[in-house]
PDB file of N, CA and C in Angstrom:
ATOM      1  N   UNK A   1       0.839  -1.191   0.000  1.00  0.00           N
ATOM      2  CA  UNK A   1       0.000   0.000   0.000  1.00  0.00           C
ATOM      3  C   UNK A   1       0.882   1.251   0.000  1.00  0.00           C
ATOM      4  N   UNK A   2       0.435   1.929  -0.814  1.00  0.00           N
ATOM      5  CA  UNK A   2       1.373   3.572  -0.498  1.00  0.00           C
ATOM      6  C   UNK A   2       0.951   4.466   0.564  1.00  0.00           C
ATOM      7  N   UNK A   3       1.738   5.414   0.687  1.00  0.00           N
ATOM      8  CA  UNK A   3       1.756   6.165   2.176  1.00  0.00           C
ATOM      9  C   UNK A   3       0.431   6.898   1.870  1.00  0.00           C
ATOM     10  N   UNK A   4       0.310   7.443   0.717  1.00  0.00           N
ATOM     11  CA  UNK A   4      -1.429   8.354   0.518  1.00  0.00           C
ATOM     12  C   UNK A   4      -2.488   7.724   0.808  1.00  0.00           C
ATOM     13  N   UNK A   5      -2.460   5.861   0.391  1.00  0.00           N
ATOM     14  CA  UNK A   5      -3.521   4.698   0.531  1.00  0.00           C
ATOM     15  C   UNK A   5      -3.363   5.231   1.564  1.00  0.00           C
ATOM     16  N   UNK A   6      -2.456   4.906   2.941  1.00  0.00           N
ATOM     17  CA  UNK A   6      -2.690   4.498   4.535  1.00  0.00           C
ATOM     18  C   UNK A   6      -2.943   5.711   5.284  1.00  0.00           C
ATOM     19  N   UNK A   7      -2.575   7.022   4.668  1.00  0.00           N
ATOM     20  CA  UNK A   7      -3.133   8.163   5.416  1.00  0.00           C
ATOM     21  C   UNK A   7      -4.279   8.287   5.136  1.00  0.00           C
ATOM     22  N   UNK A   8      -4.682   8.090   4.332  1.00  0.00           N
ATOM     23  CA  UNK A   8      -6.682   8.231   3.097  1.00  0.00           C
ATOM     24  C   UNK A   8      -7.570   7.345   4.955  1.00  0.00           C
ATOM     25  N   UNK A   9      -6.606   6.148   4.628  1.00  0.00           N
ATOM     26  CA  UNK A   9      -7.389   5.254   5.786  1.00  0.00           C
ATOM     27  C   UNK A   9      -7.567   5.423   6.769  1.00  0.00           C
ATOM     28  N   UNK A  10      -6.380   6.303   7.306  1.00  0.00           N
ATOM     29  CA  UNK A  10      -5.893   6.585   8.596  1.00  0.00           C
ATOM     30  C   UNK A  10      -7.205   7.735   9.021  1.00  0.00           C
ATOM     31  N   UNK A  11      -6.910   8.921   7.815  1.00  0.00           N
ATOM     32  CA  UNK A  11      -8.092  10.233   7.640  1.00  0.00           C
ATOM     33  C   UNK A  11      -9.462   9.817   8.070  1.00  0.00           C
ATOM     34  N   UNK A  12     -10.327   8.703   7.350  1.00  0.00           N
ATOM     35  CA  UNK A  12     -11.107   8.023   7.220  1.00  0.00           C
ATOM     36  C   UNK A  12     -11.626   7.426   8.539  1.00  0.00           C
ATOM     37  N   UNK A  13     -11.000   6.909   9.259  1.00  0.00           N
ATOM     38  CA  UNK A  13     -11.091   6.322  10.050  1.00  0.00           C
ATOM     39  C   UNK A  13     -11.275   6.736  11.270  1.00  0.00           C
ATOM     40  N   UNK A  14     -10.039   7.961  11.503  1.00  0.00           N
ATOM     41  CA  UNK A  14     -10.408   9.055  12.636  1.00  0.00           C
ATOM     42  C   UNK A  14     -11.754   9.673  12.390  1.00  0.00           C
ATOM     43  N   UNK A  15     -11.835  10.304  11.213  1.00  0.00           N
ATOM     44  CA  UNK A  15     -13.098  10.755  10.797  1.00  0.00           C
ATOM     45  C   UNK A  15     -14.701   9.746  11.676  1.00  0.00           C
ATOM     46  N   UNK A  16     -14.473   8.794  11.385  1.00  0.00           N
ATOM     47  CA  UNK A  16     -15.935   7.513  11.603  1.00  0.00           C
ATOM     48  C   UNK A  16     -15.733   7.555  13.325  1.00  0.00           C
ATOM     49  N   UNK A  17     -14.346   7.756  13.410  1.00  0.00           N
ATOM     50  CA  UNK A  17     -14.399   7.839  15.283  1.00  0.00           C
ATOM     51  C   UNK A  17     -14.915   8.523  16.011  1.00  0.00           C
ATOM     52  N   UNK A  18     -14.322  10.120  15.507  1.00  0.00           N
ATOM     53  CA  UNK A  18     -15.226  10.986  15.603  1.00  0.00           C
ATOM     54  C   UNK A  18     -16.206  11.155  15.810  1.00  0.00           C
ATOM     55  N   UNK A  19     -16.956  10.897  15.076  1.00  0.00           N
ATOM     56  CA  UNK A  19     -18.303  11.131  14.850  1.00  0.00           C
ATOM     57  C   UNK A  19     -19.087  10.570  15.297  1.00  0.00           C
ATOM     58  N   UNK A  20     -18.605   8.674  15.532  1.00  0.00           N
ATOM     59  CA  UNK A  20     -19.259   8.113  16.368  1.00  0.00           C
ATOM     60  C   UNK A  20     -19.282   8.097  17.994  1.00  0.00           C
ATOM     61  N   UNK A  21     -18.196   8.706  18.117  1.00  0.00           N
ATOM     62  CA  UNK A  21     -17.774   9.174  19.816  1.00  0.00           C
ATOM     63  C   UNK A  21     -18.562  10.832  19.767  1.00  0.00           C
ATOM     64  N   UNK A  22     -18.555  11.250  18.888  1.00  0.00           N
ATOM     65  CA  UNK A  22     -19.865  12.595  19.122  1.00  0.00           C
ATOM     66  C   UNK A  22     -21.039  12.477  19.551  1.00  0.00           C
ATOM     67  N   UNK A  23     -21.539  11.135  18.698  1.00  0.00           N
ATOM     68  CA  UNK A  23     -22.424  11.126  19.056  1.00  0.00           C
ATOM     69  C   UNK A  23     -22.985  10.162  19.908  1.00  0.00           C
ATOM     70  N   UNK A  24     -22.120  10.181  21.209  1.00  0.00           N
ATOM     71  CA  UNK A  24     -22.300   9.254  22.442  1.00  0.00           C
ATOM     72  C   UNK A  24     -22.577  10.103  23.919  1.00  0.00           C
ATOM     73  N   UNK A  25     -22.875  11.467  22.940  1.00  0.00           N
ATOM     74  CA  UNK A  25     -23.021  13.085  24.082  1.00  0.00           C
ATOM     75  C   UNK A  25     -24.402  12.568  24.586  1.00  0.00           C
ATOM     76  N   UNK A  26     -24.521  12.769  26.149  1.00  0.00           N
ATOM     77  CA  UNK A  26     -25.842  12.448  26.327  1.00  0.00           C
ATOM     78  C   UNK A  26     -26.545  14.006  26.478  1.00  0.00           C
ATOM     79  N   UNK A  27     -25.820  15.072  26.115  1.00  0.00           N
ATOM     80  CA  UNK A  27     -26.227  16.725  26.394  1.00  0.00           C
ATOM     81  C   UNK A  27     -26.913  16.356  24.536  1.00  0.00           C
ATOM     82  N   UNK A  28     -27.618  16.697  24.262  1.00  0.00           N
ATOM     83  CA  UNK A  28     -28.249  17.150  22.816  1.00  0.00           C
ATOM     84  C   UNK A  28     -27.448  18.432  22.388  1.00  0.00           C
ATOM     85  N   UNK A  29     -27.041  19.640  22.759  1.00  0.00           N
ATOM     86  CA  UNK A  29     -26.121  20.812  22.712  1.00  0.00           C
ATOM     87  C   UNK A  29     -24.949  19.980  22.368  1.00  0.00           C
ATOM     88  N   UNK A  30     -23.909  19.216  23.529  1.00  0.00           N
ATOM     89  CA  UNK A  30     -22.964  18.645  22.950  1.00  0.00           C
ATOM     90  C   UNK A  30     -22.772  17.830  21.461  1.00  0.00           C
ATOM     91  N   UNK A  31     -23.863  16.917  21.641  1.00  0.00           N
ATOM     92  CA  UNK A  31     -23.535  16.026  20.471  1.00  0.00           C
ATOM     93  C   UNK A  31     -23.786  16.385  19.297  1.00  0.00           C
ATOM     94  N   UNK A  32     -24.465  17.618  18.965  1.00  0.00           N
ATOM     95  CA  UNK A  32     -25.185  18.469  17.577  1.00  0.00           C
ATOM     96  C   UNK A  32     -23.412  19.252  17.385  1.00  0.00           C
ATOM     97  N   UNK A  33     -22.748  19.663  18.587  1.00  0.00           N
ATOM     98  CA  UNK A  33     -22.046  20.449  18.525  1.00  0.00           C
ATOM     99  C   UNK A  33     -20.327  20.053  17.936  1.00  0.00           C
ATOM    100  N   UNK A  34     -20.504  18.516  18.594  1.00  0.00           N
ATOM    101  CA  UNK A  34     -19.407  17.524  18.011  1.00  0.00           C
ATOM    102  C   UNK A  34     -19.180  16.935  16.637  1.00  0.00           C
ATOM    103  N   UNK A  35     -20.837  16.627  16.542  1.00  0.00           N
ATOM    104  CA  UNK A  35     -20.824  16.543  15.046  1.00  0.00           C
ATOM    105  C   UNK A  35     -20.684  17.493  13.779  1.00  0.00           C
ATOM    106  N   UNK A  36     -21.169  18.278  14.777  1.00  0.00           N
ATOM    107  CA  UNK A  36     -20.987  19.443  13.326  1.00  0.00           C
ATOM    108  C   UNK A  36     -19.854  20.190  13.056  1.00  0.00           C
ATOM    109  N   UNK A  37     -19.385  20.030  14.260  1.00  0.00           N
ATOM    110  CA  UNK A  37     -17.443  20.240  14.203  1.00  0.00           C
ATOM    111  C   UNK A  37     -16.859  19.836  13.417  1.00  0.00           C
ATOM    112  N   UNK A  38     -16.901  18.334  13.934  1.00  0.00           N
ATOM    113  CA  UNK A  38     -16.041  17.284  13.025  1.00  0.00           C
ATOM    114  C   UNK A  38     -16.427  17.490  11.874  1.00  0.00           C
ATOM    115  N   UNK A  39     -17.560  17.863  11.002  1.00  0.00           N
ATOM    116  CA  UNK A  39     -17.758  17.599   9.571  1.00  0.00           C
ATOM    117  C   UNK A  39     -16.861  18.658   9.465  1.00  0.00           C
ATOM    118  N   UNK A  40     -17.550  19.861   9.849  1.00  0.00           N
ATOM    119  CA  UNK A  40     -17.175  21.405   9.115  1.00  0.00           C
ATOM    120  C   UNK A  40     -15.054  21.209   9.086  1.00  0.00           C
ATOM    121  N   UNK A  41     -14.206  20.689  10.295  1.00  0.00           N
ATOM    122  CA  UNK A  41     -13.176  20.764   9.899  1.00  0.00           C
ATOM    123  C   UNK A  41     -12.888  19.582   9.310  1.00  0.00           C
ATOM    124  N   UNK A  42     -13.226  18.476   9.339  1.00  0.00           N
ATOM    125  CA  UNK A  42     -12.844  17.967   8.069  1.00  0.00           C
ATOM    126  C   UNK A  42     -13.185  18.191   6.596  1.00  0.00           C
ATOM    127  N   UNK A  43     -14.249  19.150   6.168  1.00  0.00           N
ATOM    128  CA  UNK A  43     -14.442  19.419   4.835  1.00  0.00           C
ATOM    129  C   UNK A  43     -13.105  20.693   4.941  1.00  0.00           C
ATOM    130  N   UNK A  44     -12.827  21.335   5.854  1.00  0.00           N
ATOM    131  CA  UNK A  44     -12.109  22.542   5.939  1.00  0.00           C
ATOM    132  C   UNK A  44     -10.752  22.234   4.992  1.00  0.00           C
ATOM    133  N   UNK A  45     -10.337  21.039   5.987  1.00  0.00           N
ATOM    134  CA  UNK A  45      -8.785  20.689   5.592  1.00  0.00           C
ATOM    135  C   UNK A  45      -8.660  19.363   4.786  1.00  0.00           C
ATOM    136  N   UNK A  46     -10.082  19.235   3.924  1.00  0.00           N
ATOM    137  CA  UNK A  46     -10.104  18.090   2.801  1.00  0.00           C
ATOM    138  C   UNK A  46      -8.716  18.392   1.813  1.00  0.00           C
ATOM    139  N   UNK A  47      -8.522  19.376   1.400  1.00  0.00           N
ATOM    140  CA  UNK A  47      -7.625  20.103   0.594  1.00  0.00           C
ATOM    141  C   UNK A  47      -6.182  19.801   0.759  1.00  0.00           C
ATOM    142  N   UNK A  48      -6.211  19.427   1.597  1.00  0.00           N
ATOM    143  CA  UNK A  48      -4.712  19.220   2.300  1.00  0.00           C
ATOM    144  C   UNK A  48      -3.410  18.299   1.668  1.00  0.00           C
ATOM    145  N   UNK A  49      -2.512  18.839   1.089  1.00  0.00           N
ATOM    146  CA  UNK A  49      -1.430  17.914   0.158  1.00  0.00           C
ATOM    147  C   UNK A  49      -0.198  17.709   1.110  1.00  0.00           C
ATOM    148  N   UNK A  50       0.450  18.806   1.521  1.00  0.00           N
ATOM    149  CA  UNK A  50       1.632  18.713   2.179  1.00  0.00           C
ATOM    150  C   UNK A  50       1.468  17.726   3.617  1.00  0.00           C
ATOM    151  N   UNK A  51       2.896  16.731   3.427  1.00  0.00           N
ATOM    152  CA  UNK A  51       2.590  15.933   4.106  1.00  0.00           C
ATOM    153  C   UNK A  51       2.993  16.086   5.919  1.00  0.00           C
ATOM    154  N   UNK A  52       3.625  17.270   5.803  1.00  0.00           N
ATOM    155  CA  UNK A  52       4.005  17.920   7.581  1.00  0.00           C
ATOM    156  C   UNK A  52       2.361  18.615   7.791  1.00  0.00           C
ATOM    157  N   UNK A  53       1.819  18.822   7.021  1.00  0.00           N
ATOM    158  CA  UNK A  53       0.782  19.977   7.215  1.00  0.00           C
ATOM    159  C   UNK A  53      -0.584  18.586   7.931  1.00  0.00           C
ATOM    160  N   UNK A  54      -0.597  17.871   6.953  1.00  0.00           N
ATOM    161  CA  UNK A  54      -1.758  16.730   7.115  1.00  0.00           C
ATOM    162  C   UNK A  54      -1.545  15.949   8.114  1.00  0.00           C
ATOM    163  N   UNK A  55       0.076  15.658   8.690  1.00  0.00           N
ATOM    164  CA  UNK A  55       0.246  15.103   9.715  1.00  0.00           C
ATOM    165  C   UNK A  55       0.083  15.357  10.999  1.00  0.00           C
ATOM    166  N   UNK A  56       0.441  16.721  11.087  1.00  0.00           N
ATOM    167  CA  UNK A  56      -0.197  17.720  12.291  1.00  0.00           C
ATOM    168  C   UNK A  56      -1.524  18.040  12.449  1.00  0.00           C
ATOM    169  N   UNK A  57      -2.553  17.705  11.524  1.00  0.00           N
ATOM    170  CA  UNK A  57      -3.618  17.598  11.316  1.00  0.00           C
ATOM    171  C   UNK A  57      -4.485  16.661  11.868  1.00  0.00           C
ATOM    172  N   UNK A  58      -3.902  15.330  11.408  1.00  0.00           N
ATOM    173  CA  UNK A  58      -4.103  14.146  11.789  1.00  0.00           C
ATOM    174  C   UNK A  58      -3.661  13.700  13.918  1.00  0.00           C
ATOM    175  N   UNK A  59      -2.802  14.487  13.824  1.00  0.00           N
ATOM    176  CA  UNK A  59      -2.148  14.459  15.358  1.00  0.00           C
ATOM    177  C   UNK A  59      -3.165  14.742  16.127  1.00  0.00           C
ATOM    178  N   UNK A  60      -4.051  16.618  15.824  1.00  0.00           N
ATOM    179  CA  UNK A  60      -4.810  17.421  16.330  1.00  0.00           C
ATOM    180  C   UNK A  60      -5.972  15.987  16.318  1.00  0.00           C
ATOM    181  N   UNK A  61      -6.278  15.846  15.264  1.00  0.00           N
ATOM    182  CA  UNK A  61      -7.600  14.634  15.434  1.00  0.00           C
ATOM    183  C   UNK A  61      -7.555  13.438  16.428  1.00  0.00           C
ATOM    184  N   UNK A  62      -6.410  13.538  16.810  1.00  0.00           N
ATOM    185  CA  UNK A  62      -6.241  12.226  17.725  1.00  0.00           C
ATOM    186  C   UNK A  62      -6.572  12.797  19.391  1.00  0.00           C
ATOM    187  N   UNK A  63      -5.760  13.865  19.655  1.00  0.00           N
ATOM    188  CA  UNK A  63      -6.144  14.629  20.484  1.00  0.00           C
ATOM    189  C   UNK A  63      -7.687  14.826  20.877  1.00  0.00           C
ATOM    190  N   UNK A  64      -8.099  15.255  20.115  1.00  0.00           N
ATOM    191  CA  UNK A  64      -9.923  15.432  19.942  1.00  0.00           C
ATOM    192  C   UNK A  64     -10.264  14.624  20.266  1.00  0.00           C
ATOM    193  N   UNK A  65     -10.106  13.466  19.686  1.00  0.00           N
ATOM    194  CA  UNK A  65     -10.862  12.153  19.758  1.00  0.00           C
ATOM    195  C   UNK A  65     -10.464  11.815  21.271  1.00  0.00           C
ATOM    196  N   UNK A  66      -9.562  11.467  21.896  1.00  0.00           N
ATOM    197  CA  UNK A  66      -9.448  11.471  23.051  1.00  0.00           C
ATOM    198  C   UNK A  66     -10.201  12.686  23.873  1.00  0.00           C
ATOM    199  N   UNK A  67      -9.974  13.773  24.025  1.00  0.00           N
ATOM    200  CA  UNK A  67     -11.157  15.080  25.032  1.00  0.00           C
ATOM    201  C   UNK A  67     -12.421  14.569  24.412  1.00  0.00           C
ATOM    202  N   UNK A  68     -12.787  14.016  23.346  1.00  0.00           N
ATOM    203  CA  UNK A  68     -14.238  13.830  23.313  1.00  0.00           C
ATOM    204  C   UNK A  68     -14.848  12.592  24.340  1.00  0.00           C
ATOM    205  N   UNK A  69     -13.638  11.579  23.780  1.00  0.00           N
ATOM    206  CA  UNK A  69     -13.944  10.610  25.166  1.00  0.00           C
ATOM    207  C   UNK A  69     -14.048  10.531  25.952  1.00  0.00           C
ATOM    208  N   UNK A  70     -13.368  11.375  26.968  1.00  0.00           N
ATOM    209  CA  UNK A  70     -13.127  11.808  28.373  1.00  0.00           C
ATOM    210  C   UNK A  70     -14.412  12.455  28.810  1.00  0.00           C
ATOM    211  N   UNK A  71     -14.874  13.569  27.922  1.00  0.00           N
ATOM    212  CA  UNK A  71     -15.738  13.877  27.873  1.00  0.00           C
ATOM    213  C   UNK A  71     -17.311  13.480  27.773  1.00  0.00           C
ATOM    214  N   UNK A  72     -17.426  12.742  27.148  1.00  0.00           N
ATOM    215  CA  UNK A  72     -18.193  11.685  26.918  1.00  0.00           C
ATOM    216  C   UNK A  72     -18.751  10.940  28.468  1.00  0.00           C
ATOM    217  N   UNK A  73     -17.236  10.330  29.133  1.00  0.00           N
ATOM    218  CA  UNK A  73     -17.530   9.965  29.884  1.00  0.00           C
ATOM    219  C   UNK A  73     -17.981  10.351  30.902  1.00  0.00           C
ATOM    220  N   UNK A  74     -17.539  11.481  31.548  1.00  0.00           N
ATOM    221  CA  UNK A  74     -17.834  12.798  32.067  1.00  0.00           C
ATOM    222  C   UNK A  74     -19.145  13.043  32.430  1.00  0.00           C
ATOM    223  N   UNK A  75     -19.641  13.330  30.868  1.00  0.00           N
ATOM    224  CA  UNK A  75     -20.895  13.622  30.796  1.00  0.00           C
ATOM    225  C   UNK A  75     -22.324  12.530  31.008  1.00  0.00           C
ATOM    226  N   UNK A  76     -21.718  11.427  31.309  1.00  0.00           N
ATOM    227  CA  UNK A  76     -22.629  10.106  31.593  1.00  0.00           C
ATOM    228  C   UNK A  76     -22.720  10.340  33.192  1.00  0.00           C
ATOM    229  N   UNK A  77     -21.513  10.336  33.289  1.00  0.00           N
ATOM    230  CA  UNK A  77     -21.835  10.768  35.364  1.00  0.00           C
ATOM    231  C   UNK A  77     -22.991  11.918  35.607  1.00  0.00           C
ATOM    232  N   UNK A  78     -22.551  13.079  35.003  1.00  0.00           N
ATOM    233  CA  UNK A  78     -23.287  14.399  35.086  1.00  0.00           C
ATOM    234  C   UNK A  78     -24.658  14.646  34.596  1.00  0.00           C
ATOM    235  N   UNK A  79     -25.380  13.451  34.443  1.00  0.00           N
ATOM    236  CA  UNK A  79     -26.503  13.746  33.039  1.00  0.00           C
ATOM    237  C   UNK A  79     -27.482  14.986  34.173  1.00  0.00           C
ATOM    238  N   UNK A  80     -28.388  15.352  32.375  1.00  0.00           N
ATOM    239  CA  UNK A  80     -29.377  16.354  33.332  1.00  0.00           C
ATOM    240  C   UNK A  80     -30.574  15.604  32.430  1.00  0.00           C
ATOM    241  N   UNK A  81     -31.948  16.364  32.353  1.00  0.00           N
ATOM    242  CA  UNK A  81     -32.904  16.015  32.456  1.00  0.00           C
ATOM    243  C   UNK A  81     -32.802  16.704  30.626  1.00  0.00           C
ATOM    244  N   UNK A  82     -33.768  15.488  29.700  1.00  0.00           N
ATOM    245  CA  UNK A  82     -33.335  15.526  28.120  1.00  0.00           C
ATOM    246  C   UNK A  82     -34.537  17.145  28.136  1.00  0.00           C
ATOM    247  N   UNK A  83     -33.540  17.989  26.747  1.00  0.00           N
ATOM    248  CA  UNK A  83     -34.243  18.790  26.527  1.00  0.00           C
ATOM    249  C   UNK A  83     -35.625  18.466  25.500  1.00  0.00           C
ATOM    250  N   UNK A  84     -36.177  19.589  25.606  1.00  0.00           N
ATOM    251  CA  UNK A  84     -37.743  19.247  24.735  1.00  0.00           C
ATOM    252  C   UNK A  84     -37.717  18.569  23.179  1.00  0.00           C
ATOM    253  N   UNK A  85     -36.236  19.241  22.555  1.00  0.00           N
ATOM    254  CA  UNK A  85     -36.490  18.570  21.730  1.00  0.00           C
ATOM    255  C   UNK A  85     -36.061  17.407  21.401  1.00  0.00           C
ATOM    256  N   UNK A  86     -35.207  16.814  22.196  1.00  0.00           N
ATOM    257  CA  UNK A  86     -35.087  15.192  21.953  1.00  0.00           C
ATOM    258  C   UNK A  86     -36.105  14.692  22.724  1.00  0.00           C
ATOM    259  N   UNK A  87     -37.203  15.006  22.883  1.00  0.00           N
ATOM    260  CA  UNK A  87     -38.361  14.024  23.600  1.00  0.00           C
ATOM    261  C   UNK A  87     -39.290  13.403  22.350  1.00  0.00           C
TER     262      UNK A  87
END
């Protein structure tokens, strides 16, 4: 496989993590707010060629993905009462 295949995958993959750890927010505010993050900067830095630039990119996503988890978990201890419109 070439290094573009395994970063494509790598991209890809953080991406599906993301999104699926977003949306494990039990706040309705949070999880609208995670998801729509994650899309908006990954369409941001779709563009991305240089390979120091995409890697630091990819770093930042790992980071995230971890505070979302933490967070996540966090927020399972803390729950509050669901707002109106997820009823």
């Amino acid at each position: 496989m070439s290094a573009t295949h395994q970063s494509r995958r790598l991209v890809l993959s953080l991406y599906k993590d993301l999104l699926r750890e977003g949306s494990k927010f039990s706040a309705y505010n949070f999880r609208m707010y995670a998801l729509r993050r994650t899309r908006d900067a990954f369409k941001e830095n779709k563009s991305i060629t240089d390979g120091t630039l995409l890697q630091k990119s990819i770093l930042e996503a790992k980071e995230n993905l971890e505070i979302i988890r933490r967070q996540v978990i966090i927020g399972h201890l803390y729950q509050a009462d669901k707002l109106i419109i997820e009823k």
